Coordinates of C-alpha atoms in Angstrom, one line a residue:
Chain A
X9 CA -38.4 21.4 23.6
X10 CA -36.8 21.6 20.4
X11 CA -34.1 19.2 19.4
X12 CA -30.6 20.6 18.8
X13 CA -29.7 20.3 15.3
X14 CA -26.3 18.9 16.6
X15 CA -28.2 15.8 17.5
X16 CA -29.4 15.3 13.9
X17 CA -25.6 15.6 12.8
X18 CA -24.5 13.3 15.4
X19 CA -27.1 10.6 14.1
X20 CA -25.9 10.9 10.7
X21 CA -22.3 10.8 11.8
X22 CA -23.1 7.6 13.9
X23 CA -25.1 6.0 11.2
X24 CA -22.2 6.6 8.7
X25 CA -19.8 5.0 10.7
X26 CA -21.9 1.8 10.6
X27 CA -22.3 2.3 6.9
X28 CA -18.6 2.7 6.7
X29 CA -18.1 -0.3 8.8
X30 CA -20.1 -2.7 6.4
X31 CA -19.0 -1.3 3.3
X32 CA -15.3 -1.4 3.9
X33 CA -15.6 -5.0 5.2
X34 CA -16.9 -6.0 1.8
X35 CA -14.0 -4.4 -0.1
X36 CA -11.9 -7.3 -1.4
X37 CA -8.4 -7.3 0.1
X38 CA -6.7 -6.9 -3.1
X39 CA -8.3 -3.5 -3.8
X40 CA -7.1 -2.2 -0.2
X41 CA -4.6 0.0 -1.8
X42 CA -7.1 1.8 -4.0
X43 CA -9.5 2.0 -1.2
X44 CA -6.9 4.0 0.8
X45 CA -6.3 6.3 -2.1
X46 CA -9.9 6.9 -2.7
X47 CA -10.6 7.6 0.8
X48 CA -7.8 10.3 0.7
X49 CA -9.5 11.8 -2.2
X50 CA -13.1 12.0 -0.8
X51 CA -11.8 13.2 2.6
X52 CA -10.5 16.2 0.8
X53 CA -14.1 17.3 0.4
X54 CA -13.0 19.4 3.2
X55 CA -12.3 21.8 0.4
X56 CA -16.0 23.1 0.6
X57 CA -14.7 24.7 4.0
X58 CA -11.9 26.1 2.4
X59 CA -13.7 27.7 -0.4
X60 CA -16.0 29.4 2.0
X61 CA -12.9 30.8 4.0
X62 CA -11.3 32.0 0.8
X63 CA -14.5 33.6 -0.7
X64 CA -15.5 36.1 2.3
X65 CA -13.0 38.9 1.6
X66 CA -13.7 42.2 -0.3
X67 CA -11.5 44.0 -2.8
X68 CA -10.9 47.1 -1.1
X69 CA -9.7 45.7 2.3
X70 CA -7.6 43.0 0.6
X71 CA -6.7 39.5 1.8
X72 CA -7.2 38.7 5.3
X73 CA -5.4 36.2 7.3
X74 CA -8.5 33.8 7.0
X75 CA -8.6 34.2 3.2
X76 CA -5.0 33.1 3.0
X77 CA -5.6 30.1 5.2
X78 CA -8.5 29.4 3.0
X79 CA -6.6 29.6 -0.4
X80 CA -3.9 27.6 0.9
X81 CA -6.1 25.0 2.1
X82 CA -7.8 25.0 -1.5
X83 CA -4.5 24.1 -3.1
X84 CA -3.8 21.5 -0.5
X85 CA -7.1 19.7 -0.8
X86 CA -7.1 19.9 -4.6
X87 CA -3.7 18.3 -4.7
X88 CA -5.6 15.5 -2.9
X89 CA -8.8 15.4 -4.8
X90 CA -7.0 15.3 -8.3
X91 CA -4.0 13.0 -7.1
X92 CA -6.2 10.7 -5.1
X93 CA -9.1 10.2 -7.8
X94 CA -6.5 9.9 -10.7
X95 CA -4.0 7.6 -9.0
X96 CA -7.1 5.5 -8.0
X97 CA -8.2 5.3 -11.5
X98 CA -4.7 4.4 -12.6
X99 CA -4.6 1.5 -10.4
X100 CA -8.1 0.3 -11.2
X101 CA -6.9 0.2 -14.8
X102 CA -4.4 -2.4 -14.0
X103 CA -7.0 -4.7 -12.8
X104 CA -8.9 -4.8 -16.0
X105 CA -9.2 -8.3 -17.4
X106 CA -6.6 -8.8 -19.8
X107 CA -7.3 -10.6 -23.0
X108 CA -4.3 -13.3 -23.5
X109 CA -3.2 -14.2 -26.9
Chain B
X30 CA -29.3 28.5 -3.4
X31 CA -31.2 28.2 -0.2
X32 CA -29.5 26.4 2.5
X33 CA -32.1 23.5 2.6
X34 CA -31.3 22.8 -1.1
X35 CA -27.8 23.1 -0.5
X36 CA -28.0 20.5 2.3
X37 CA -29.8 18.1 0.4
X38 CA -27.3 18.2 -2.3
X39 CA -24.6 17.7 0.1
X40 CA -26.2 14.7 1.3
X41 CA -26.4 13.3 -2.2
X42 CA -22.7 13.9 -2.6
X43 CA -22.2 11.8 0.7
X44 CA -24.2 9.0 -0.7
X45 CA -22.1 9.1 -3.8
X46 CA -19.1 8.8 -1.8
X47 CA -20.6 5.6 0.0
X48 CA -21.1 4.3 -3.4
X49 CA -17.5 4.9 -4.4
X50 CA -16.3 2.8 -1.4
X51 CA -19.1 0.2 -2.3
X52 CA -17.6 -0.2 -5.8
X53 CA -14.4 -1.4 -4.7
X54 CA -15.9 -4.7 -3.5
X55 CA -15.0 -6.2 -6.9
X56 CA -12.2 -5.2 -9.6
X57 CA -15.3 -5.2 -12.3
X58 CA -17.5 -2.6 -10.8
X59 CA -14.5 -0.5 -9.1
X60 CA -14.0 1.9 -11.9
X61 CA -17.8 2.7 -11.8
X62 CA -17.5 3.3 -8.2
X63 CA -14.5 5.8 -8.6
X64 CA -16.7 7.7 -11.1
X65 CA -19.4 8.0 -8.4
X66 CA -16.7 9.6 -6.2
X67 CA -15.6 12.0 -8.6
X68 CA -19.3 12.8 -9.2
X69 CA -19.9 13.3 -5.7
X70 CA -16.7 15.6 -5.4
X71 CA -17.8 17.7 -8.2
X72 CA -21.4 18.1 -6.8
X73 CA -20.1 19.1 -3.5
X74 CA -17.7 21.8 -4.9
X75 CA -20.4 23.3 -7.3
X76 CA -23.0 23.4 -4.5
X77 CA -20.3 25.5 -2.4
X78 CA -19.7 27.7 -5.4
X79 CA -23.4 28.5 -5.6
X80 CA -24.2 28.9 -1.9
X81 CA -21.4 31.5 -1.2
X82 CA -21.6 34.4 -3.4
X83 CA -18.1 34.1 -4.8
X84 CA -18.8 35.0 -8.6
X85 CA -18.7 38.5 -7.7
X86 CA -15.4 38.6 -5.7
X87 CA -12.4 36.2 -5.4
X88 CA -13.6 33.8 -7.9
X89 CA -10.5 34.1 -9.8
X90 CA -8.2 33.5 -7.0
X91 CA -10.3 30.5 -5.9
X92 CA -9.9 28.9 -9.5
X93 CA -6.2 29.7 -9.5
X94 CA -5.8 27.8 -6.2
X95 CA -8.0 25.0 -7.3
X96 CA -6.2 24.6 -10.7
X97 CA -2.8 25.0 -9.2
X98 CA -3.4 22.2 -6.7
X99 CA -5.1 20.1 -9.4
X100 CA -2.2 20.3 -11.7
X101 CA 0.4 19.2 -9.1
X102 CA -2.0 16.4 -7.9
X103 CA -2.4 15.1 -11.4
X104 CA 1.2 15.2 -12.4
X105 CA 2.1 13.4 -9.1
X106 CA -0.6 10.9 -9.9
X107 CA 0.7 9.9 -13.4
X108 CA 4.4 10.1 -12.5
X109 CA 4.5 8.1 -9.1
X110 CA 5.6 4.5 -9.3
X111 CA 3.5 1.7 -7.7
X112 CA 6.3 0.8 -5.4
X113 CA 6.2 4.4 -4.1
X114 CA 2.4 4.3 -3.4
X115 CA 2.7 3.9 0.6
X116 CA 4.8 7.2 0.6
X117 CA 2.2 8.9 -1.7
X118 CA -0.6 7.9 0.6
X119 CA 1.1 9.2 3.6
X120 CA 1.9 12.4 1.9
X121 CA -1.7 12.7 1.0
X122 CA -2.9 12.0 4.5
X123 CA -0.5 14.9 5.6
X124 CA -2.2 17.4 3.1
X125 CA -5.7 16.3 4.6
X126 CA -4.5 16.9 8.0
X127 CA -2.8 20.4 7.2
X128 CA -6.2 21.6 5.1
X129 CA -8.2 20.7 8.2
X130 CA -6.1 22.9 10.4
X131 CA -6.2 25.8 7.9
X132 CA -9.9 25.5 7.5
X133 CA -10.1 25.6 11.4
X134 CA -8.0 28.4 11.7
X135 CA -9.8 30.4 9.2
X136 CA -13.1 29.6 11.2
X137 CA -11.5 30.9 14.2
X138 CA -10.3 34.2 12.8
X139 CA -13.3 34.8 10.7
X140 CA -16.3 33.2 12.1
X141 CA -18.6 35.7 10.4
X142 CA -18.0 34.2 6.9
X143 CA -19.4 30.6 8.1
X144 CA -22.1 32.3 10.3
X145 CA -20.8 30.7 13.4
X146 CA -20.9 34.1 15.6
X147 CA -18.3 36.8 15.7
X148 CA -14.7 36.8 16.8
X149 CA -14.3 36.1 20.4
X150 CA -18.0 35.2 20.4
X151 CA -18.0 31.9 18.9
X152 CA -20.6 29.4 19.8
X153 CA -19.2 26.9 22.4
X154 CA -20.0 23.8 20.4
X155 CA -18.5 25.0 17.3
X156 CA -15.4 25.8 19.4
X157 CA -15.1 22.4 20.7
X158 CA -15.8 20.8 17.3
X159 CA -13.1 22.8 15.4
X160 CA -10.6 22.5 18.4
X161 CA -10.9 18.6 18.0
X162 CA -11.0 18.8 14.3
X163 CA -8.0 21.0 14.3
X164 CA -5.9 19.0 16.9
X165 CA -6.6 15.7 15.0
X166 CA -5.6 17.3 11.7
X167 CA -2.3 18.6 13.1
X168 CA -1.5 15.2 14.5
X169 CA -2.3 13.6 11.1
X170 CA -0.1 16.1 9.4
X171 CA 3.0 15.8 11.3
X172 CA 2.3 12.2 11.9
X173 CA 2.0 11.5 8.1
X174 CA 5.2 13.5 7.5
X175 CA 7.2 11.4 9.8
X176 CA 5.6 8.2 8.1
X177 CA 6.4 9.6 4.8
X178 CA 10.1 10.4 5.7
X179 CA 10.5 6.8 7.1
X180 CA 9.0 5.1 4.0
X181 CA 10.9 7.2 1.6
X182 CA 14.0 6.3 3.5
X183 CA 14.9 9.8 4.2
X184 CA 14.7 9.0 7.9
X185 CA 15.9 5.6 9.4
X186 CA 13.0 3.0 9.6
X187 CA 14.3 1.7 13.1
X188 CA 12.4 3.0 15.9
X189 CA 13.6 6.1 18.0
X190 CA 12.8 5.7 21.6
X191 CA 14.1 7.5 24.6
X192 CA 13.5 7.4 28.4
X193 CA 10.2 8.9 29.4
X194 CA 8.7 9.0 26.1
X195 CA 5.3 7.6 26.9
X196 CA 5.2 9.9 30.0
X197 CA 5.8 12.9 27.7
X198 CA 3.1 12.0 25.4
X199 CA 0.6 11.4 28.2
X200 CA 1.4 14.9 29.5
X201 CA 1.0 16.5 26.1
X202 CA -2.2 14.7 25.5
X203 CA -3.5 15.9 29.0
X204 CA -2.2 19.3 28.1
X205 CA -4.3 19.3 24.7
X206 CA -7.6 18.3 26.5
X207 CA -7.0 21.3 29.1
X208 CA -6.1 23.7 26.0
X209 CA -9.4 22.7 24.5
X210 CA -11.1 23.4 27.9
X211 CA -9.6 26.9 28.3
X212 CA -10.3 27.9 24.6
X213 CA -14.0 27.5 25.3
X214 CA -13.5 29.8 28.3
X215 CA -11.3 32.4 26.5
X216 CA -11.1 32.5 22.9
X217 CA -7.8 33.8 22.4
X218 CA -5.8 33.5 19.2
X219 CA -2.8 32.4 21.4
X220 CA -4.2 29.4 23.0
X221 CA -5.6 28.2 19.7
X222 CA -2.3 28.3 18.1
X223 CA -0.8 26.7 21.3
X224 CA -3.2 23.7 20.7
X225 CA -2.2 23.3 17.3
X226 CA 1.6 23.5 18.0
X227 CA 1.0 21.0 20.7
X228 CA -0.9 18.7 18.4
X229 CA 2.0 19.0 16.0
X230 CA 4.4 17.9 18.4
X231 CA 2.4 14.9 19.6
X232 CA 2.0 13.7 15.9
X233 CA 5.7 13.6 15.6
X234 CA 6.4 12.0 19.1
X235 CA 3.6 9.2 18.3
X236 CA 5.1 8.0 15.1
X237 CA 8.9 8.1 15.6
X238 CA 9.0 5.3 18.0
X239 CA 7.3 3.0 15.5
X240 CA 9.5 0.8 13.3
X241 CA 9.5 0.1 9.6
X242 CA 8.0 -3.2 9.9
X243 CA 4.7 -1.5 11.3
X244 CA 4.4 1.2 8.9
X245 CA 1.4 -0.5 7.3
X246 CA -0.5 -0.1 10.6
X247 CA 0.8 3.3 10.9
X248 CA -0.5 4.3 7.3
X249 CA -4.0 3.0 8.0
X250 CA -4.2 4.6 11.3
X251 CA -3.2 8.1 9.9
X252 CA -6.0 7.3 7.2
X253 CA -8.4 6.8 10.1
X254 CA -7.1 10.0 11.8
X255 CA -7.7 12.1 8.5
X256 CA -11.2 10.9 8.4
X257 CA -11.8 11.8 12.0
X258 CA -10.3 15.3 11.5
X259 CA -12.5 15.8 8.4
X260 CA -15.6 14.9 10.4
X261 CA -14.7 17.4 13.3
X262 CA -14.6 20.1 10.7
X263 CA -17.8 18.8 9.2
X264 CA -19.4 19.4 12.5
X265 CA -18.1 22.9 12.8
X266 CA -19.3 23.7 9.3
X267 CA -22.5 21.8 9.7
X268 CA -21.9 20.1 6.5
X269 CA -23.5 16.7 6.0
X270 CA -21.2 15.7 3.1
X271 CA -18.1 16.3 5.2
X272 CA -19.6 14.5 8.3
X273 CA -20.6 11.4 6.3
X274 CA -17.1 11.4 4.6
X275 CA -15.1 11.8 7.9
X276 CA -17.1 8.9 9.3
X277 CA -16.7 6.7 6.2
X278 CA -12.9 7.3 6.1
X279 CA -12.4 7.1 9.8
X280 CA -14.0 3.7 9.9
X281 CA -12.3 2.6 6.9
X282 CA -8.9 3.3 8.2
X283 CA -9.9 1.6 11.5
X284 CA -10.5 -1.4 9.8
X285 CA -7.6 -1.5 7.7
X286 CA -5.4 -1.0 10.9
X287 CA -7.3 -4.0 12.5
X288 CA -6.7 -6.3 9.5
X289 CA -2.9 -5.2 9.5
X290 CA -2.4 -5.9 13.1
X291 CA -4.1 -9.3 12.8
X292 CA -1.9 -9.9 9.9
X293 CA 1.1 -9.6 12.2
X294 CA -0.5 -10.9 15.3
X295 CA 0.3 -7.6 17.1
X296 CA -2.2 -5.7 19.3
X297 CA -2.9 -2.2 18.1
X298 CA -1.6 -0.8 21.5
X299 CA 1.8 -2.5 21.3
X300 CA 2.1 -1.0 17.8
X301 CA 1.4 2.4 19.2
X302 CA 3.9 2.1 21.9
X303 CA 6.5 1.3 19.4
X304 CA 10.1 0.1 19.7
X305 CA 9.4 -3.0 17.6
X306 CA 11.9 -4.0 14.7
X307 CA 15.3 -3.9 16.1
X308 CA 17.6 -6.9 15.5
X309 CA 17.3 -9.7 18.0
X310 CA 20.9 -10.6 18.3
X311 CA 20.6 -13.7 20.4
X312 CA 18.6 -15.8 17.9
X313 CA 21.2 -14.7 15.3
X314 CA 24.0 -16.1 17.5
X315 CA 22.1 -19.4 18.1
X316 CA 22.0 -20.1 14.4
X317 CA 25.6 -19.5 13.7
X318 CA 26.3 -23.1 14.7
X319 CA 23.4 -24.6 12.6
X320 CA 24.0 -27.0 9.9
X321 CA 24.8 -25.3 6.5
X322 CA 22.1 -24.4 3.9
X323 CA 21.7 -26.0 0.5
X324 CA 22.1 -23.5 -2.2
X325 CA 21.5 -23.7 -5.9
X326 CA 21.8 -21.8 -9.1
X327 CA 19.0 -20.7 -11.4
X328 CA 19.4 -23.9 -13.7
X329 CA 18.3 -26.1 -10.6
X330 CA 15.4 -23.8 -9.9
X331 CA 14.3 -23.8 -13.6
X332 CA 14.7 -27.7 -13.6
X333 CA 12.7 -28.2 -10.4
X334 CA 9.7 -25.7 -11.7
X335 CA 9.7 -27.2 -15.1
X336 CA 9.0 -30.6 -13.9
X337 CA 6.4 -29.8 -11.2
X338 CA 2.8 -29.9 -11.7
X339 CA 2.0 -27.0 -9.5
X340 CA 4.0 -24.0 -8.3
X341 CA 2.9 -21.4 -5.7
X342 CA 4.7 -17.9 -6.0
X343 CA 5.2 -15.9 -2.7
X344 CA 6.1 -12.5 -3.4
X345 CA 7.3 -9.9 -0.8
X346 CA 8.4 -6.4 -0.7
X347 CA 12.0 -7.4 -1.4
X348 CA 10.6 -8.4 -5.0
X349 CA 9.0 -4.9 -5.3
X350 CA 12.4 -3.3 -4.5
X351 CA 14.2 -5.3 -7.0
X352 CA 11.7 -4.6 -9.5
X353 CA 11.2 -8.1 -10.3
X354 CA 7.5 -8.4 -11.0
X355 CA 7.6 -8.0 -14.7
X356 CA 10.3 -10.7 -15.3
X357 CA 8.5 -12.8 -12.6
X358 CA 5.3 -12.7 -14.9
X359 CA 7.5 -13.7 -17.7
X360 CA 8.8 -16.7 -15.8
X361 CA 5.2 -17.8 -14.9
X362 CA 4.1 -17.4 -18.5
X363 CA 6.8 -19.9 -19.7
X364 CA 5.8 -22.2 -16.8
X365 CA 2.2 -22.1 -17.9
X366 CA 3.1 -22.9 -21.3
X367 CA 4.7 -25.9 -19.9
X368 CA 1.5 -27.1 -18.4
X369 CA 2.4 -26.1 -14.7
X370 CA -0.3 -24.6 -12.8
X371 CA 0.8 -21.3 -11.1
X372 CA -0.7 -19.4 -8.4
X373 CA 0.4 -16.5 -6.1
X374 CA 0.2 -16.3 -2.5
X375 CA -0.2 -13.0 -0.6
X376 CA 0.4 -12.4 2.9
X377 CA -1.8 -9.6 4.4
X378 CA 1.3 -7.5 5.3
X379 CA 3.2 -8.6 2.1
X380 CA 3.8 -5.1 1.1
X381 CA 4.2 -1.7 3.0
X382 CA 0.6 -0.9 3.0
X383 CA -2.6 -2.7 2.8
X384 CA -3.1 -4.6 -0.6
X385 CA 0.2 -3.3 -1.9
X386 CA 1.4 -6.4 -3.2
X387 CA -1.8 -7.0 -5.2
X388 CA -1.3 -3.5 -6.9
X389 CA 2.3 -4.3 -7.8
X390 CA 1.3 -7.7 -9.4
X391 CA -1.6 -6.2 -11.2
X392 CA 0.9 -3.5 -12.6
X393 CA 2.9 -6.3 -14.0
X394 CA -0.1 -7.7 -15.8
X395 CA -0.7 -10.7 -13.4
X396 CA -4.5 -11.5 -13.7
X397 CA -6.0 -10.8 -10.3
X398 CA -7.9 -14.2 -10.3
X399 CA -4.4 -15.9 -9.9
X400 CA -3.6 -14.1 -6.9
X401 CA -5.0 -15.6 -3.6
X402 CA -5.1 -14.1 0.0
X403 CA -3.5 -16.2 2.8
X404 CA -6.6 -18.0 4.1
X405 CA -7.7 -19.1 0.6
X406 CA -4.4 -20.8 -0.5
X407 CA -2.7 -21.9 2.8
X408 CA -4.3 -25.4 2.5
X409 CA -3.0 -25.9 -0.9
X410 CA 0.8 -25.8 -0.1
X411 CA 0.7 -29.5 1.1
X412 CA -0.1 -30.6 -2.3
X413 CA 2.1 -28.2 -4.2
X414 CA 5.4 -29.3 -5.6
X415 CA 7.4 -26.1 -5.5
X416 CA 6.9 -22.9 -3.2
X417 CA 9.0 -20.0 -4.8
X418 CA 9.5 -17.4 -2.3
X419 CA 10.9 -14.1 -3.7
X420 CA 11.5 -11.2 -1.6
X421 CA 9.5 -12.4 1.3
X422 CA 10.8 -13.8 4.5
X423 CA 9.1 -13.2 8.1
X424 CA 5.7 -14.2 6.5
X425 CA 6.9 -17.8 5.8
X426 CA 8.9 -18.2 9.1
X427 CA 7.5 -21.5 10.8
X428 CA 9.0 -20.3 14.1
X429 CA 5.7 -18.1 14.3
X430 CA 4.0 -21.3 14.9
X431 CA 6.5 -23.3 17.1
X432 CA 8.3 -21.0 19.3
X433 CA 6.3 -19.0 22.0
X434 CA 9.6 -16.9 22.7
X435 CA 9.6 -15.5 19.2
X436 CA 8.6 -11.9 18.6
X437 CA 6.4 -13.1 15.6
X438 CA 5.0 -16.0 17.7
X439 CA 1.1 -16.3 16.7
X440 CA 1.5 -14.4 13.5
X441 CA -0.5 -16.2 10.6
X442 CA 2.1 -17.3 8.2
X443 CA 2.2 -18.8 4.8
X444 CA 2.9 -22.5 5.0
X445 CA 5.4 -22.8 2.4
X446 CA 7.3 -25.5 4.2
X447 CA 4.5 -28.0 3.5
X448 CA 5.0 -28.0 -0.1
X449 CA 7.7 -30.6 -1.5
X450 CA 10.2 -28.2 -2.1
X451 CA 10.9 -24.6 -1.3
X452 CA 13.0 -22.3 -3.4
X453 CA 14.1 -19.2 -1.7
X454 CA 15.5 -16.1 -3.6
X455 CA 17.4 -14.0 -1.4
X456 CA 20.6 -11.9 -1.1
X457 CA 21.9 -13.4 2.0
X458 CA 21.0 -15.3 4.9
X459 CA 20.4 -12.1 6.8
X460 CA 17.3 -11.8 8.9
X461 CA 14.1 -10.1 7.8
X462 CA 12.1 -7.0 9.0
X463 CA 11.4 -8.5 12.3
X464 CA 15.1 -8.9 12.9
X465 CA 14.8 -12.9 13.4
X466 CA 16.4 -15.7 11.5
X467 CA 14.1 -17.9 9.5
X468 CA 14.8 -21.6 10.1
X469 CA 13.2 -22.6 6.8
X470 CA 16.6 -21.7 5.1
X471 CA 18.1 -24.8 6.9
X472 CA 15.4 -27.5 6.0
X473 CA 16.2 -30.4 3.8
X474 CA 13.6 -29.4 1.3
X475 CA 14.8 -25.9 1.0
X476 CA 17.1 -24.6 -1.9
X477 CA 18.4 -21.3 -1.4
X478 CA 18.8 -19.2 -4.7
X479 CA 21.4 -16.4 -3.4
X480 CA 21.2 -13.1 -5.6
X481 CA 19.2 -10.4 -6.6
X482 CA 15.7 -11.0 -7.1
X483 CA 15.4 -9.5 -10.5
X484 CA 18.8 -11.1 -11.8
X485 CA 18.0 -14.4 -10.3
X486 CA 14.4 -14.5 -12.1
X487 CA 16.1 -13.3 -15.5
X488 CA 18.5 -16.2 -15.2
X489 CA 15.7 -18.6 -14.6
X490 CA 13.7 -17.3 -17.4
X491 CA 17.0 -17.9 -19.5
X492 CA 17.5 -21.6 -18.4
X493 CA 13.7 -22.3 -19.0
X494 CA 13.9 -21.4 -22.6

């Protein structure tokens, strides 16, 4: 009997939870706020679904409901991606070692 | 691009996201980590562009949407003040949640585009996955909006409770499970929309009873939810990058919630049930007959600190509200010139979100190696001359160690009372977030400095010069 691909995805999922567990515990507490900002940004990789949803239309019949949902989701996810990464970068810049005179 | 190559590249982008989080283990390598994260995102988006044939139709619309969102995001990221970071993160969570709902909806309306079957004939497995993803996404969306409104002060931070609240939540929760079951039987738009509306509703109901003091837990929890929602959608779309990211974010948020709960000695369950943060009037009454407090002025404080050999600063959210962090650093600079050893002590729940106070201090150019977490500095108070508490209250209250009746009993606190003298910058004797009086105010070695945190620190700086 062939193994359902769902099982493979489930394996990836479970192992990633463990990876996440150990990686996040190693994050220094002083960087917990940037951690939240960056997790926000990366969870917006959901944009890949939104792009597929927005792309599947043809010019003649115009926009369907699913395209409009897709385009809206792209806007929302893009706010998160740009906002999340940039605000993380901005915070991390503040943690640079300062040379004191 | 063949599906196999696309899937392998998605896997790489998932690994890059893991490296992005790994980078945050120390400030030195964190910027490199963030770069990996950005790289992973660009890779994922590029792979998607090449695997759907969109350059022929609709590319322009997608780019417009992408750039519009990007411009808004970039604008917000550069303009936001660090004090407002919790609200921003709550707002971001709500967007992830809504995006998950919208993607699930578009799969439901147009499964052909995703190769998941036809309308009314979607695979059962995909249906369950996207129902769960949509439901958690919807809860994240409304829950984060309530959290945003509370943090922004547009809604009262005090808990909203009513009779039968938990019963209603339970009923809606059971209803959601039944709805998912019926959606697999009969794929009607009506049921799917009903599922989303019910989830919107429970998102609101879950967060309104949680008080302002518990907001750090709530934000972390919603962070976790947004991850699980993304993972649910990842299963639907059979996308590895999304599954890995969802799992990472989900466990990250869960760990942060755990750390925040431990920082307040509250069980996760009692936070969720809510109702914490009202004022405990009985303990206030009791303290009215207490002996008077000693209060001093900026000159007294300056004198004490100038002649001390070591000072520990205990900042709290009140300091951030008063925007006193910059002038505080000025004060510390002068003290250091006078050969005083200064360090900062941070309680896990000092700000409004995990690590918030560290960012605020970093913004004021405080070097991060002078900033210590509770467990690393708590033993130092006993051989410290002056503890300077500014804008913090509950996290220093010794009652947490002595009075089992107190609502904060068992919460780990900073042992400021062990230092030779305590300077307490505060507007009045009013209780803190937890609504309880702080017996530290009435101790012999405590000197109260009544006034606005920023003005008081400015005056101390003047007296020091």
